[in-house]
């Protein structure tokens, strides 16, 4: 009641203020400045006024009828104004200075909810909380209204988002280029223990962060054929014209990405597809209404939905079309910007550097060649030199099935001109290989851009490498394996192209926003400098020895666990025991990530507890979360098995207070921000050599979880930083895995030799966990016993032994807290700021550009060249 009163009062106040401010005309520059200052001010009062302004003039609502969603939009709108104020200033500065710009090209940007992060980066979370409170509203309730844009699958898309955050924070001129999918990653529900996919209609009630630029539009060709003509002196110049079968228009949608504590919002520019002519009047007049809108419907399909395959073959035509579509729009946008400043494209590579986030955008190599040679008349050699100085490529996987290749016939049908260009690039490239390695036909075959074994394919990774000046992996081990195995031939040819850039994650979202209580304790202990210089966390180390500090630390963790317990109850209808160890594995469900190994440990504990109810062990709640690609049957079966085991354990009174399993549905950023801070134990248990880096491992570490993990991906470096004694290591190393495979791996032999392993597997295959049904999990067990590609059985015993050590450590809470504090103190290296600095210094060669914020004044806004305005 009180709240509602305040709310109306605030509104009255706003009206009064407006009435007294007199008439403001834009010709009066002084007043304009004043008004601008108020419009985008950051004080509690300014935020209140702006909020009410948005509620009325954007949402067309008044307080008595406003819903929470309206209020969210009003607040987001007010925050957006503050971003745009900075944005305009930034864009102007970049334009004036002609700054060298990083273009991060990625088919995925998993940016997550924006409002909370923007408040943090503007430094106004507390002011906004107060402003809302004075209006009778609760900030957290409003934050909760935001529908997160799920424009990515997992680590790769989230990495791109972390990098945008760091680029802006480090004041580096940058643009993220991607796709505005209408439907992002599906929403996962669990029904009868099984995954059900629901469409993610994130745009249903509009996104306050998207700014449409209908004037920034490009027509993109598909299909058809090419026509070759010779002209120029003596007909020596080849001119190629591409006659397409279909044209789709891309228009730009921008999302501002503000850095922390700076005035730099960079631009995330996403392309959306539409028909060039939205309505076919000829067809309409002929009486065919459906045909009249058909082109539009067909074109829009292109950016309708994100492919939900994480590290799995996609291979569909539409996916290739999506890739080409966003790449073509992006490159032409860059060319447009360059031609605003210069007469020609000779210096394109000096103004822009393009990072290819995996092979998804790698068609850019051929597209930039096409644009330069066909559209701008640049000769091939010069064009190739520009291309090769523009692109750099990041590889994100060693899994063969995740390496993109396109069937030649499909590729040629969709992109006939690019097919020709790739053949030319390949011919010249193979010549280079021939000269470097004479008479090595086998090597030529391996390195060719075209895979000639069986049905022919275009190898996108090879195109990316050949067209780039730099190639990097995403963790030390991964980069090493790229050089020694997967890309060894390319390393032999161009050793200097290769480097490592270990991934990082942004501490703003994953610590400051996700874990406010721990952040506050850190601020009080060592100051706030760590937020932009994570190595400062080292200053926490001495406090690991302080019993008082450890106690506070534990209380904070307990508070975070309690929060998660509430959410688990809400979404999974389970009462999780907050006194138990929270043992968490959240990530995409994939055999190589071995969620089923984790589950085998659960079954092992269950069996041992049944056999010996007095077994001394730390009580555990084992929490899983993650989506399975809809067509990946084995991953879906893994989810089902997790839920079956969870159910049975829940029904067994002997397990109460000892062991519990929870499947947390629809793992995404929003709930991730609750999960990481609540974890005691982080499961990073992929088979060595399979996980390129992992980034969840870093998010857990920064929030004080200890890791149980293999020597895979960035785990290796995490362990180096925290020290062997603060990391639970198990499993084979990469050379051991290789050696075992070479000798011939027989999972069955492990099964025969290990009685406990046999008990665990037999219990699963007996149908014990699904009401005696022996069939459901048969494929699962058969697969393990006879194939076990990811060698669970070989690592089983080592994992179980290691988990027993975890349990023992957890029972000594003082020791555990000490280790937890040290994990946080030593997590600085895994900030995305460090990673981005390395990219800037070693690959991109870009410098920060400071943005000074001044009020936008009308003087500043004289349209001096009024008659030269662009239409
Ligand atoms: C993923 C890897 C992860 C890595 C992220 C970000 C793909 C193709 N790769 O290990 O599996 O952390 O990329 O680099 O999604």
PDB file of C-alpha atoms in Angstrom, residues 21 23-39 855-862:
ATOM      1  CA  UNK A  21      11.001  23.552 -16.371  1.00  0.00           C
ATOM      2  CA  UNK A  23       9.450  25.485 -22.574  1.00  0.00           C
ATOM      3  CA  UNK A  24      12.632  24.115 -24.042  1.00  0.00           C
ATOM      4  CA  UNK A  25      13.310  24.838 -27.640  1.00  0.00           C
ATOM      5  CA  UNK A  26      16.096  23.064 -29.428  1.00  0.00           C
ATOM      6  CA  UNK A  27      17.419  26.394 -30.680  1.00  0.00           C
ATOM      7  CA  UNK A  28      18.277  27.284 -27.102  1.00  0.00           C
ATOM      8  CA  UNK A  29      21.537  25.447 -26.703  1.00  0.00           C
ATOM      9  CA  UNK A  30      22.065  26.157 -23.024  1.00  0.00           C
ATOM     10  CA  UNK A  31      18.725  24.744 -22.036  1.00  0.00           C
ATOM     11  CA  UNK A  32      19.280  21.771 -24.302  1.00  0.00           C
ATOM     12  CA  UNK A  33      22.457  20.929 -22.416  1.00  0.00           C
ATOM     13  CA  UNK A  34      20.684  21.173 -19.110  1.00  0.00           C
ATOM     14  CA  UNK A  35      17.865  19.020 -20.261  1.00  0.00           C
ATOM     15  CA  UNK A  36      20.251  16.460 -21.654  1.00  0.00           C
ATOM     16  CA  UNK A  37      22.044  16.327 -18.328  1.00  0.00           C
ATOM     17  CA  UNK A  38      18.792  15.508 -16.651  1.00  0.00           C
ATOM     18  CA  UNK A  39      17.695  13.101 -19.313  1.00  0.00           C
ATOM     19  CA  UNK A 855      26.730  16.550 -22.571  1.00  0.00           C
ATOM     20  CA  UNK A 856      25.224  16.434 -25.971  1.00  0.00           C
ATOM     21  CA  UNK A 857      24.571  20.061 -26.788  1.00  0.00           C
ATOM     22  CA  UNK A 858      22.610  21.554 -29.603  1.00  0.00           C
ATOM     23  CA  UNK A 859      25.744  23.417 -30.647  1.00  0.00           C
ATOM     24  CA  UNK A 860      27.272  20.080 -31.176  1.00  0.00           C
ATOM     25  CA  UNK A 861      24.291  19.060 -33.173  1.00  0.00           C
ATOM     26  CA  UNK A 862      24.252  21.755 -35.816  1.00  0.00           C
TER      27      UNK A 862
END
